[in-house]
C-alpha atoms as one frame of an Amber mdcrd trajectory, in Angstrom:
protein
  57.135 115.116 116.952  56.586 112.961 113.923  55.129 109.544 113.473  54.598
 107.218 110.536  51.672 104.939 109.869  50.649 102.993 106.791  47.764 104.124
 104.581  46.128 103.062 101.342  48.502 105.276  99.392  51.971 104.165 100.263
  53.107 105.733 103.530  51.824 108.711 105.504  53.838 111.101 107.657  52.114
 113.056 110.433  53.301 115.977 112.524  51.982 115.362 116.035  51.812 118.902
 117.440  48.369 118.544 118.980  46.727 120.531 116.161  44.896 118.944 113.248
  46.680 119.028 109.900  45.438 121.569 107.391  47.692 120.713 104.418  48.653
 117.492 102.700  51.755 117.391 100.528  52.522 114.392  98.310  56.165 113.650
  97.461  56.777 110.431  95.515  54.949 107.680  97.446  54.893 109.551 100.744
  51.998 111.696 102.045  52.904 114.416 104.545  50.146 115.760 106.831  51.441
 119.164 107.911  50.396 122.680 108.904  50.369 125.742 106.682  51.918 128.345
 108.923  55.366 126.767 109.560  55.760 125.944 105.874  54.611 129.330 104.606
  56.940 131.131 107.043  60.057 129.513 105.537  59.238 128.646 101.920  58.179
 131.234  99.355  57.197 128.502  96.903  54.894 126.722  99.356  53.422 130.080
 100.356  52.571 130.794  96.736  51.125 127.330  96.111  48.968 127.428  99.243
  47.757 130.964  98.503  46.853 130.110  94.919  44.934 127.028  95.985  42.984
 128.919  98.644  42.143 131.672  96.183  40.846 129.177  93.642  38.764 127.442
  96.281  37.237 130.708  97.480  36.338 131.706  93.942  34.597 128.402  93.290
  32.567 128.554  96.544  28.880 129.668  96.091  27.819 132.697  98.202  24.445
 131.189  99.165  26.064 128.085 100.617  24.941 127.467 104.158  27.661 127.440
 106.802  25.780 125.772 109.592  28.481 123.233 110.048  32.093 124.285 109.964
  33.962 121.685 107.922  37.706 121.515 107.841  38.901 121.813 104.280  42.416
 120.420 103.660  44.821 121.969 101.173  46.450 119.300  98.963  49.673 119.937
  97.055  51.656 117.494  94.926  55.342 118.230  94.442  56.538 116.393  91.345
  60.242 115.763  90.762  61.211 117.041  94.164  65.053 116.978  94.463  66.171
 114.186  96.775  62.740 112.604  97.095  60.649 112.152 100.219  63.625 111.787
 102.559  64.945 115.197 101.631  61.514 116.807 101.906  61.120 115.320 105.369
  64.313 117.051 106.515  63.208 120.318 104.905  59.816 120.066 106.649  61.503
 119.459 110.009  63.629 122.524 109.413  60.468 124.557 108.822  59.068 123.340
 112.151  62.266 124.386 113.915  63.574 120.880 114.506  67.368 120.678 114.551
  68.685 118.863 111.483  72.114 117.232 111.753  73.857 118.108 108.527  76.447
 115.793 106.968  78.195 115.392 103.653  75.850 112.687 102.383  72.727 114.895
 102.582  74.123 118.380 102.095  73.780 118.478  98.305  70.147 117.209  98.159
  69.170 119.477 101.049  70.763 122.486  99.369  68.843 121.674  96.184  65.623
 121.253  98.192  66.091 124.704  99.682  66.555 126.091  96.178  63.454 124.276
  94.939  61.312 125.557  97.837  62.842 129.066  97.564  63.923 129.107 101.188
  66.128 132.183 100.771  67.565 134.573 103.286  65.484 137.424 101.865  62.270
 135.577 102.558  63.194 134.388 106.060  66.222 134.997 108.218  68.687 132.117
 108.763  66.917 130.018 106.191  67.799 126.622 104.749  69.865 127.879 101.786
  72.214 129.969 103.880  72.532 127.256 106.520  73.472 124.542 104.001  75.851
 126.879 102.137  77.769 127.648 105.301  78.129 123.987 106.167  79.110 123.140
 102.586  81.836 125.780 102.456  83.234 125.471 105.986  83.010 121.715 106.577
  82.620 119.779 103.321  84.962 121.514 100.890  87.829 121.582 103.390  88.019
 117.805 103.606  88.941 115.352 100.848  86.757 112.506 102.044  83.777 114.759
 102.817  84.002 116.298  99.353  83.850 112.824  97.808  80.771 111.959  99.849
  79.097 115.211  98.819  79.946 114.528  95.179  78.399 111.088  95.506  75.177
 112.641  96.899  74.971 114.900  93.844  74.002 111.896  91.722  70.478 112.012
  93.198  69.972 115.672  92.213  72.341 115.926  89.247  70.463 118.494  87.150
  69.898 121.016  89.935  73.318 120.371  91.506  74.951 121.149  88.159  73.019
 124.410  87.812  73.970 125.442  91.367  77.655 124.570  90.798  77.760 122.043
  93.633  79.207 119.271  91.459  81.953 121.450  90.033  82.947 122.767  93.446
  83.220 119.220  94.842  85.364 118.079  91.908  87.681 121.078  92.245  88.043
 120.472  95.961  88.923 116.776  95.474  91.432 117.474  92.703  93.158 120.286
  94.571  93.432 118.426  97.853  94.562 115.208  96.178  97.299 117.103  94.330
  98.733 118.373  97.628  98.790 114.898  99.176 102.000 112.909  99.546 101.918
 109.713  97.424 104.241 107.973  99.903 101.450 108.007 102.491  99.087 106.008
 100.345 100.939 102.911  99.219  99.767 100.730  96.368  96.054 100.076  96.837
  95.625  96.926  94.776  96.725  94.252  97.248  96.401  90.612  96.249  96.252
  89.358  99.820  95.365  90.718 103.207  98.766  89.747 104.544 100.352  92.575
 102.617  98.454  95.117 104.712  99.548  93.347 107.875 103.184  93.383 106.788
 103.065  97.038 105.816 101.523  98.049 109.129 104.031  96.035 111.136 107.091
  97.460 109.357 107.104 100.754 111.224 110.191 102.777 112.025 111.509 102.312
 115.532 113.596 104.766 117.535 115.909 102.983 119.999 113.596  99.978 119.805
 110.518 102.016 120.787 107.793 102.909 118.322 107.518 106.666 118.076 104.365
 108.376 119.261 103.963 110.163 115.947 103.949 106.863 114.081 101.506 105.338
 116.579  99.094 108.210 116.272  99.347 108.954 112.603 101.146 106.150 110.746
  98.437 103.518 110.652  95.653 106.079 110.438  97.184 107.640 107.359  97.293
 104.315 105.553  93.707 103.526 106.514  92.554 107.001 105.495  94.266 106.592
 102.136  92.561 103.265 101.527  89.149 104.621 102.572  89.672 107.644 100.326
  90.205 105.392  97.314  87.290 103.198  98.351  84.944 106.198  98.628  86.035
 107.349  95.201  85.218 103.936  93.729  81.523 104.377  94.596  81.071 107.292
  92.190  79.110 106.824  89.014  81.120 106.493  85.824  80.252 109.964  84.399
  81.295 111.706  87.629  84.426 109.568  87.864  85.410 110.543  84.323  85.067
 114.231  85.140  87.076 113.838  88.334  89.959 112.031  86.582  89.994 114.713
  83.895  90.210 117.416  86.560  93.093 115.555  88.217  94.992 115.396  84.936
  94.420 119.093  84.270  96.032 119.872  87.620  99.035 117.615  86.761  98.324
 115.330  89.660 100.954 112.744  90.578 100.548 109.835  88.104 100.784 107.294
  90.922  97.709 108.756  92.629  95.771 108.852  89.354  96.792 105.266  88.667
  95.711 104.214  92.153  92.298 105.809  91.696  91.821 104.029  88.378  92.928
 100.679  89.767  90.607 100.884  92.763  87.683 101.827  90.555  88.387  98.980
  88.133  88.677  96.452  90.940  85.375  97.651  92.384  83.331  97.516  89.194
  84.946  94.756  87.076  84.806  91.344  88.768  87.388  88.676  88.016  90.414
  90.912  87.336  92.434  89.277  90.099  93.125  85.570  89.705  93.046  85.122
  93.474  89.486  86.446  93.728  87.307  85.272  90.877  84.004  85.809  92.719
  82.349  89.170  91.976  81.853  91.351  95.028  78.467  92.622  96.119  79.447
  96.174  95.214  80.055  95.195  91.609  76.494  93.979  91.118  75.530  97.423
  89.787  77.420  96.613  86.581  76.066  93.257  85.491  76.132  93.575  81.729
  79.209  93.032  79.600  78.594  96.363  77.903  78.811  98.231  81.202  81.983
  96.416  82.221  83.502  97.077  78.809  82.749 100.800  79.139  84.378 100.927
  82.567  87.399  98.995  81.322  87.946 101.221  78.297  87.584 104.320  80.481
  90.161 103.003  82.947  92.661 102.079  80.240  92.263 105.322  78.292  93.128
 107.340  81.404  96.063 105.243  82.613  99.400 107.095  82.544 101.418 105.467
  79.774 105.015 106.434  80.402 104.842 107.440  84.063 104.057 104.412  86.160
 104.784 103.170  89.621 106.543 100.207  87.959 105.351  97.963  90.750 105.062
  94.204  90.334 101.540  94.434  91.739 100.663  97.087  89.176 102.065  94.900
  86.393 100.023  91.946  87.620  96.922  94.123  87.644  97.602  95.305  84.099
  97.764  91.685  82.976  94.404  91.156  84.697  92.963  94.087  82.750  94.359
  92.631  79.533  92.795  89.221  80.157  89.473  90.892  80.951  89.739  93.033
  77.811  90.157  89.875  75.742  87.147  88.266  77.402  84.927  91.333  76.972
  86.176  91.867  73.403  87.258  95.430  74.148  88.361  97.839  71.437  91.675
  97.271  69.670  92.996 100.602  70.921  92.267  99.565  74.499  94.178  96.296
  74.165  97.040  98.001  72.322  97.424 100.517  75.145  97.519  97.763  77.743
 100.072  95.724  75.789 102.314  98.751  75.338 102.140  99.730  78.997 102.909
  96.154  80.049 105.807  96.014  77.600 107.415  99.083  79.169 107.614  97.307
  82.539 107.831  93.671  81.449 110.757  92.966  83.782 108.330  93.322  86.731
 106.106  90.502  85.468 106.085  86.874  86.583 105.693  83.681  84.587 102.100
  83.318  85.780 101.335  86.772  84.370 102.588  85.810  80.905 100.351  82.757
  80.644  97.419  84.537  78.981  94.823  82.019  77.752  93.640  82.135  74.154
  90.030  83.319  74.087  89.749  83.398  70.298  88.835  80.426  68.138  91.430
  81.607  65.617  94.290  80.651  67.956  95.127  76.973  68.056  97.491  77.204
  71.004  96.453  77.038  74.625  98.100  80.360  75.460  98.027  83.573  73.453
 101.530  83.565  71.953 100.699  86.409  69.537  99.864  88.703  72.437 103.150
  87.947  74.175 105.090  88.591  70.958 103.493  92.030  70.702 104.273  92.784
  74.366 107.866  91.661  73.848 108.091  93.905  70.786 107.011  96.917  72.863
 109.623  95.992  75.474 112.413  95.803  72.896 111.331  99.103  71.345 111.447
 100.806  74.729 114.798  99.201  75.494 116.168 100.434  72.186 115.038 103.971
  72.927 116.691 103.823  76.345 119.811 102.355  74.733 120.000 105.147  72.183
 119.673 107.738  74.920 122.329 105.917  76.937 124.689 105.826  73.965 124.296
 109.557  73.499 125.107 110.160  77.168 127.998 107.683  77.044 129.343 109.408
  73.927 129.269 112.714  75.731 130.998 111.218  78.761 133.447 109.224  76.657
 132.288 105.874  78.058 131.267 102.634  76.403 127.908 100.930  76.083 128.928
  97.233  75.920 127.364  96.442  79.295 124.670  93.833  79.755 121.342  95.329
  80.742 119.936  93.792  83.965 116.427  94.494  82.676 117.115  92.589  79.456
 118.562  89.636  81.344 115.494  89.478  83.615 113.215  89.388  80.599 115.449
  86.773  78.966 115.052  84.487  81.960 111.315  85.163  81.931 110.965  84.283
  78.235 112.983  81.082  78.698 110.561  80.006  81.409 107.617  80.902  79.179
 109.073  78.850  76.317 109.504  75.840  78.592 105.894  76.246  79.747 104.303
  76.447  76.292 106.656  73.893  74.676 104.428  71.011  75.764 101.513  72.390
  73.705 100.980  69.948  70.833  99.528  72.707  68.620 102.563  74.972  68.913
 104.234  75.072  65.503 108.043  74.855  65.222 108.206  78.240  63.484 106.311
  79.926  66.323 108.634  78.425  68.910 111.702  79.302  66.860 110.675  82.909
  66.196 109.872  83.592  69.839 113.137  82.023  71.025 115.328  84.125  68.713
 113.401  87.362  69.263 115.673  88.423  72.115 119.222  89.654  71.432 122.263
  87.633  72.434 122.953  89.833  75.463 119.707  88.681  77.090 121.189  85.330
  78.159 124.418  84.751  80.022 123.873  80.982  79.760 121.527  79.054  77.467
 120.573  76.377  79.977 117.001  77.668  80.238 116.715  77.734  76.460 118.079
  74.178  76.262 115.437  73.035  78.754 112.692  74.571  76.613 114.126  72.901
  73.490 114.242  69.547  75.254 110.613  69.875  76.396 109.527  70.826  72.883
 111.326  67.877  71.247 109.839  65.509  73.800 106.294  66.817  73.198 106.691
  66.858  69.374 108.355  63.583  68.384 106.719  63.662  64.941 108.507  66.732
  63.538 111.052  66.220  60.751 114.822  66.127  61.165 115.207  69.529  59.516
 112.711  71.051  61.969 114.504  69.415  64.887 117.789  70.944  63.789 116.080
  74.309  63.354 114.685  74.121  66.886 118.106  73.199  68.298 119.642  76.090
  66.365 118.071  78.626  68.731 120.588  77.793  71.465 124.310  78.499  71.484
 126.246  75.420  72.571 129.133  77.627  73.713 126.866  79.169  76.384 125.833
  75.855  77.980 127.179  75.042  81.409 129.015  71.797  82.114 125.876  70.212
  83.606 123.822  71.120  80.534 126.556  69.809  78.220 126.661  66.521  80.110
 122.901  66.147  79.808 122.838  67.153  76.149 125.617  64.732  75.207 123.431
  61.855  76.444 120.120  63.242  75.146 118.701  60.902  72.510 116.090  63.447
  71.443 118.692  65.845  70.071 119.782  65.416  66.450 123.264  64.040  65.818
 124.633  67.369  64.627 123.586  69.078  67.845 125.212  66.327  69.944 128.476
  66.652  67.980 128.420  70.408  68.464 127.922  69.965  72.193 130.827  67.517
  72.418 133.043  69.762  70.298 132.388  72.845  72.378 132.771  70.827  75.578
 136.287  69.888  74.483 136.975  73.527  73.670 135.798  74.482  77.142 138.214
  71.959  78.633 141.096  73.382  76.588 140.165  76.913  77.619 139.957  75.765
  81.242 143.443  74.247  81.083 144.835  77.331  79.398 143.100  79.610  81.877
 144.541  77.682  84.824 148.065  78.047  83.489 147.591  81.719  82.691 146.220
  82.329  86.178 149.164  80.504  87.679 151.622  82.632  85.704 149.794  85.797
  86.710 149.887  84.856  90.413 153.006  86.438  91.976 152.884  84.056  94.942
 153.167  81.009  92.676 155.873  81.075  89.973 154.996  79.448  86.681 156.478
  76.195  85.483 158.535  77.962  82.843 160.014  80.243  85.456 160.667  77.279
  87.719 162.391  75.345  84.996 164.500  78.344  84.017 165.614  78.677  87.612
 166.283  74.938  87.777 168.299  75.098  84.547 170.411  77.945  85.930 170.912
  76.067  89.172 171.900  72.951  87.254 174.360  74.938  85.144 175.964  76.359
  88.255 175.993  72.940  89.834 177.533  71.505  86.674 180.307  74.070  86.773
 180.945  73.333  90.410 180.890  69.610  89.750 183.194  70.019  86.782 185.591
  72.043  88.890 185.357  69.487  91.655 185.909  66.668  89.183 188.980  68.356
  87.843 190.256  68.951  91.327 189.166  65.699  92.986 188.833  63.548  89.860
 185.291  62.293  90.793 183.201  61.366  87.713 180.107  59.924  89.513 178.682
  63.342  90.354 178.894  64.473  86.771 176.928  61.420  85.608 174.196  62.153
  88.160 173.813  65.691  86.829 173.479  64.385  83.294 170.749  61.978  84.404
 168.816  64.832  86.018 168.904  66.780  82.774 167.573  63.775  80.928 164.663
  63.449  83.402 163.679  67.069  82.824 163.861  66.552  79.083 161.544  63.524
  79.350 159.025  65.506  81.410 158.803  68.194  78.766 158.427  65.591  76.024
 155.493  63.927  77.824 153.799  67.314  78.242 154.141  67.991  74.516 152.651
  64.557  73.849 149.580  65.401  75.991 149.011  68.639  74.095 149.312  66.806
  70.765 146.693  64.308  71.935 144.220  67.118  72.580 144.893  68.536  69.128
 144.291  65.127  67.538 140.938  64.848  69.384 139.818  68.199  67.997 140.965
  67.171  64.523 138.969  63.939  64.770 135.838  65.851  65.763 136.271  68.184
  62.802 136.436  65.187  60.486 133.211  63.822  61.997 131.513  67.173  61.405
 132.742  67.215  57.785 131.326  63.732  57.301 127.945  64.807  58.693 127.943
  67.792  56.350 128.574  65.546  53.341 125.736  63.206  54.304 123.313  66.008
  55.281 121.181  68.213  52.999 123.048  70.542  50.682 121.063  73.581  51.690
 122.266  73.554  55.266 125.781  72.264  54.580 127.575  75.408  53.577 125.973
  77.705  56.062 126.588  75.475  59.073 130.172  74.635  58.028 130.897  78.289
  57.405 129.625  79.285  60.802 131.821  76.682  62.526 134.847  77.735  60.474
 134.313  81.371  61.332 133.873  80.582  65.006 136.397  77.827  65.628 138.768
  77.716  62.648 141.610  79.313  64.609 144.316  77.205  66.237 145.096  77.551
  69.902 148.654  77.931  71.129 149.859  74.909  73.079 150.421  75.407  76.766
 152.764  73.588  79.088 150.950  71.616  81.763 152.401  71.035  85.232 151.113
  67.473  85.521 154.688  66.130  85.948 155.727  68.680  88.546 156.027  66.067
  91.290 158.462  63.987  89.130 160.780  66.970  88.783 160.718  67.622  92.507
 161.531  64.007  93.327 164.385  64.018  90.804 165.753  67.216  92.333 165.702
  65.679  95.790 167.557  62.584  94.571 170.207  64.738  92.910 170.815  66.723
  96.059 171.231  63.554  98.088 173.835  62.248  95.659 175.766  65.533  95.652
 175.948  65.876  99.446 175.951  62.423 100.968 178.087  63.540 103.891 175.327
  65.904 105.200 173.076  62.951 105.977
């Protein structure tokens, strides 16, 4: 029915009905050659424009003009600012000619506005364009989440008229209401760093007796795909419409995870380079090329992120770090960066070491990585942990329980910070004070062992051989030698980079660990009911010897044998020698500790006066107590052999 052919004025559109055109309508760069009657029968506005033009032409025509030749006079109308442009007018014109128009969500808003512009009401003509589009909009578009998003996207072309007709508001209300009734578990986290994650999630489906259920086959994968496409459709909205939609979602108290997912998808679509795995900007992000536009999108995303209610996912934390790096590059507002740092701090335990390595984008920072930023994030983490601890203490006080339990979250962050310290320790521009302050920022409960901290100290001393002795001792002071494992102590005792005082401390505490290990072994042996302690054994042996002595004495008096009595006396002497050698071993250990204390006193006298008293006082407070000597069972085999020899001498006739 219609054909297009080029002309000198853009493009021309003809209606091939077999009748010559009697009206020309110009819309943008398109010229439509149409007929008056179909248009006038559906559109009041076109009827008025055509009638006015014919009246003016009749008034200007001279009465004495000869009409020998009948000339066709065309009516020309120019429709400026037509809603939806030439494409929408083409569909409206087809509707006037009775051609069936396939309505869909992408054209419903412009076509509804075109009907309003052309005054194609039900009063003027039955079953007109306005009523037809309204029915489709209400019955098909607003009852679907995805279709409502598409219709909202189409409103951008006719924003002024769509606002006045309430189309935009109705689409936003429909999206917010239907999103609020959706189950967040069906969506999953949208910001995937690799395509394999989608494959894994789709393959991990519930099985019933080894057979995938029909419900899961029909709906499981489709739901995930629909969720992803829903977020993707939302990401194509313009920033003003997206702002209004997020505000409507918050007013309805939408699930924070869904709001966060919408924001993340939109940011990933419009801000290139957030993910480290995909630095190339996508084709869809070409609409925002300027830094100002990206900064506006970033600040909008961050200002609408839920602060305290988060999915606490490691992927979400990684994405927040990507937003923070981008905010530093784009020089976003201080409030924007503060919000990101605080939100990251509240879920720092979900981060990885790669996330913490934020490059320094400012010329004011001498270090390779932004240590100041990490200190602020760590401060937010400790503040949040303190608030949780206070709340836990209140609950524990009500329940009558204690609160001296190590926090798994704190220990995860402690391990993370130790790895970060080891990573930045090789930076030649990292000052000793910066390293020291960051290392001691965490409480003592954050580390069960200080091996990771020792590794960072060793890397720092190796990369900074020029620092003074006082600074080296200050750096080594961040670790507690009591919390080093045996492997770390062995390495530290042979480490030439450590100052002498640190090496002596390591050796001293290693000896203390050995003494505690010996004492713990004996205590465990005494506590074990299946294995009697040496003291108990020797008490039993003493009683047995006393009884044997009485029997021997009685036998000697009766039989007059003195050899057996001498053997019993020799056995008692052997036991006495075993106990004396054990006391000698314990005294040797005490002399070793005393020698090490003298060495430490000598170092204090030779060292600076400022650090002497404090360091000596700390050692005295920690290790000034004396340990009770314990009996070691190293000569147990000697006692057993002696007992066997005694029995053989007492009962030679049994052999």
